[in-house]
Amino acid sequence: MEKHHINALKEIVGEENVLTSAEDLYCYSYDATPGHAHMPDAVVSPANTAETSKILKLANENHIPVYTRGSGTNLSAGCVPTKGGIVLLMTRLNKILEVDLENLVAVAEPGVIVADLNKEIASLGLIYPPDPGTVATATLGGTVAENAGGLRGLKYGVSKHYVMGLEVVLANGDIMNTGGKNVKDVSGYDMTKLFTGSEGTLCVITKIISKLVPAPEAKKAMMAIFKDLDNAGKAVSAIIAAKIIPATLEIMDNATIRTVEDYAKVGLPLDAEAVLLIEVDGNPIVVEKEAEKVMEALKANHADLVQIAKDDAERDKLWAARRAALPALAKLRPTTYVEDATVPRNKVPDFLREVSSIAKKHNVTIGTFGHAGDGNMHPTIVCDIRIPEEMERVYQAMDEMFKAAIALGGTLSGEHGIGLGKLPWMEQQHGLVTMNAMRSIKRALDPNLILNPGKLVGEC
Amino acid sequence: MTEKITAKDINEQDKALLSDLQDALANCMKCGNCMEVCPVYKEVGKEAAVARGKLSLMEGVLKGSIPLSAAFDAAMSKCVSCKACTAKCPCGVPADELILRGRQAAVKARGLHPIKKKVFALLKNRHLFDFSLRMAGIFGPLSFKKIPGKMAALARFPMPGMDYKRVTAPFASTPLRSQYPEVIKVDRPTMRVGFFTGCTINYIYTDVGQSVINVLKENNIEVTMPSMQHCCGTPVYMSGDVDSAKILAKHNIETFDSYNFDYIVSACGSCTEAFRIEFPHLFHDDPKMSAMTEKLAKKTYEISEFLIDVVKIDKTKLGPVNATVTMHDPCHMARGIKVTKQPREVLKSIPGLHFVEMKAPDRCCGSGGSFSLGNYELSRKINDKKIADIASTNADTVVTSCGTCRMHLTDGLFQNNMNQDALHVIQVLDRSYKAGHQK
């Protein structure tokens, strides 16, 4: 980027909102994904849609890459500025513009922290369900762009199930509106869905119209310990077959159980092959009934120990093990890859077994926990990125792991997105025809390839 | 401050200083969870303001990717050392300590901030320090205008490192330790404690020191204020000047060790933390000093903690204090020495006192010890949020357990046109004992 571009950017957003010192640029060279870092040429922080539009017009005319960024908590290297250029920091657009109670819709700017939106609507008895692990830090725009999910995904789905409309700025600076407050809307291509999860490669999101849902009145949590992984798998299937959709249905494998126990001493048996944590929510009467049925399913499938939380304190206790999973694993070694390969839920035990044998084969530490109910697993690889020999083994294990997920009819990502991290396997999952179609869309909307170039669909 | 210093230069100066940092920094997985809790990031909104960014910058310097520049220095200084990031970190990265190491590197490379340099040079000379602050107490009224009815004053002239509209507390005309004999006797003492007054209590908030002494006397405890005690060194340590911090620590350790007290008490979270955590840390590789330091660390208590856990005060002697009180937990109490229950127990023991918890009582008030000296505007913004939380409790009194927090809260209340009292927990307890005598 040349000096006059920087000056032009300063004219658009004001001097103090363009960062160019080596120190500041270094702080925007990474996100939460290990192994990817690159310095941008400038970090630009617009205040509104009009400024965003001007920035993109300038970037497009001058072929300057633009990487949209919120809090930078993503796990796919999605906002690493790999080709230099502009990091477009959206955190100043942080207003909740409207909470429409008659339509149960919120309109918010992309820089709003997801947890802040939920705090705002809690008193109205509403929730915005997508709740990624970083919900207290992540921005709404970032979660929509990455199509983030969370613990409640089984019952409530991921971001795309809540986005009803968007205001976006296209690569050339044009401002475009998609969708709206209509619950039913079948007019034309579904651009809202296309942009949700487009990971900053097709547009910059500047406004989000999202669906809100009534907060569940009651919750009930249960935990079951299984000495046999297959029984855990069967229990999951039995719960679903009993037509119960829990809000949360989590699993931890033996490697994770041992690590969690070592770290948090929550009383898990070290020889257990799986722990299931289940939470049902909704109307209090229904919740009681569903909890009973879940307990029956667990017992019928030979759970070795079943606990049910009687009150909030007990619920917290049950959750403690699940909450400790990532911290416990992350503390083992310096580098932590939290992957999110996903398989159809009836394949969860098969996938866990595959991951465990891949880990043994390559002598790599992988603990797997995740959302058993929706098949979204988090094989978490802990290693030390500074040891090249170890990293060779890690990359091989990762490669086999993703191939295993695809072979089981799964997908590379249940909620984190593709970015750069999972790009190498995209064609294996989707095939050349689909990849070409995706690249055509990219080229049509961003002919100069300035928006997050090289990510999601690779080089075009 | 013009030439850029590289990692190579630093390593040549002090190889040990940065090399072992690499492992610690590698443990940061850059998840960004620290952004949720960092009071500075909440105001500044830039990565360089939050722990994740600061640790990255240190990594960058160590790798040689970026120079150890003035901007690096500035980034490191923008931290209130509230430890919230460390408490939040899923990987257990001691970010607060690492940032201090970053400051240490910056200090080594390019010296201290000029204002701090002057203050710290003064600190190292105990006699001169004592003399200057006594003079400040005597001549203070010339340069400070007292705000009626409060332990608060406004500067009459521009002062170095001080915002002109900032409210501070007046220096005492007679320091606490000059108001009493070194040993304060009681009939049939149950124990002998050494009172580490700390600078704010000795030279400014003598009212707190008097309350500590009154309360200990009420409990039949003999109090000694060793005359040779000196600043605990925390402000110096926090600024990255470890060599000076060691000089001060050694002086205090040797002074207190020579008395053989049953316990050492302090009425400040940071001073207690210094004796309990920082001193052992500073001398962990010095066997002789280490033993002495560990021994003292074990007997050191913050005053509320001491009264509840060790003395187990007789609550029947307490008289009514009719006040609605809310409490701010200083960072070094909440996350440093982890003492939050005991001050509340003290307050809840007091008849007539209505205690109201504020929202996020352990969120930093923005003072950050000497942080607010160099970053007043930023520290005010952080403080405004705290003041709003205080306002929403409708309390008439806010209590805390730290002098600089009290000063910053007083300033915040003044700047926001509020008239609540800001006191130390122990002052309220002292009032209650006094009321008990009138029963």
JSON list of C-alpha atoms in Angstrom, two decimals, chain A residues 20 39 215 277 406 450:
[
{"chain": "A", "resi": 20, "resn": "THR", "atom": "CA", "xyz": [-0.01, 1.99, 10.86]},
{"chain": "A", "resi": 39, "resn": "MET", "atom": "CA", "xyz": [1.24, -8.22, 8.97]},
{"chain": "A", "resi": 215, "resn": "ALA", "atom": "CA", "xyz": [-36.08, -17.81, 26.65]},
{"chain": "A", "resi": 277, "resn": "LEU", "atom": "CA", "xyz": [-23.89, -34.14, 29.60]},
{"chain": "A", "resi": 406, "resn": "ILE", "atom": "CA", "xyz": [-15.54, -36.74, 5.27]},
{"chain": "A", "resi": 450, "resn": "ILE", "atom": "CA", "xyz": [-9.99, -7.98, -2.66]}
]
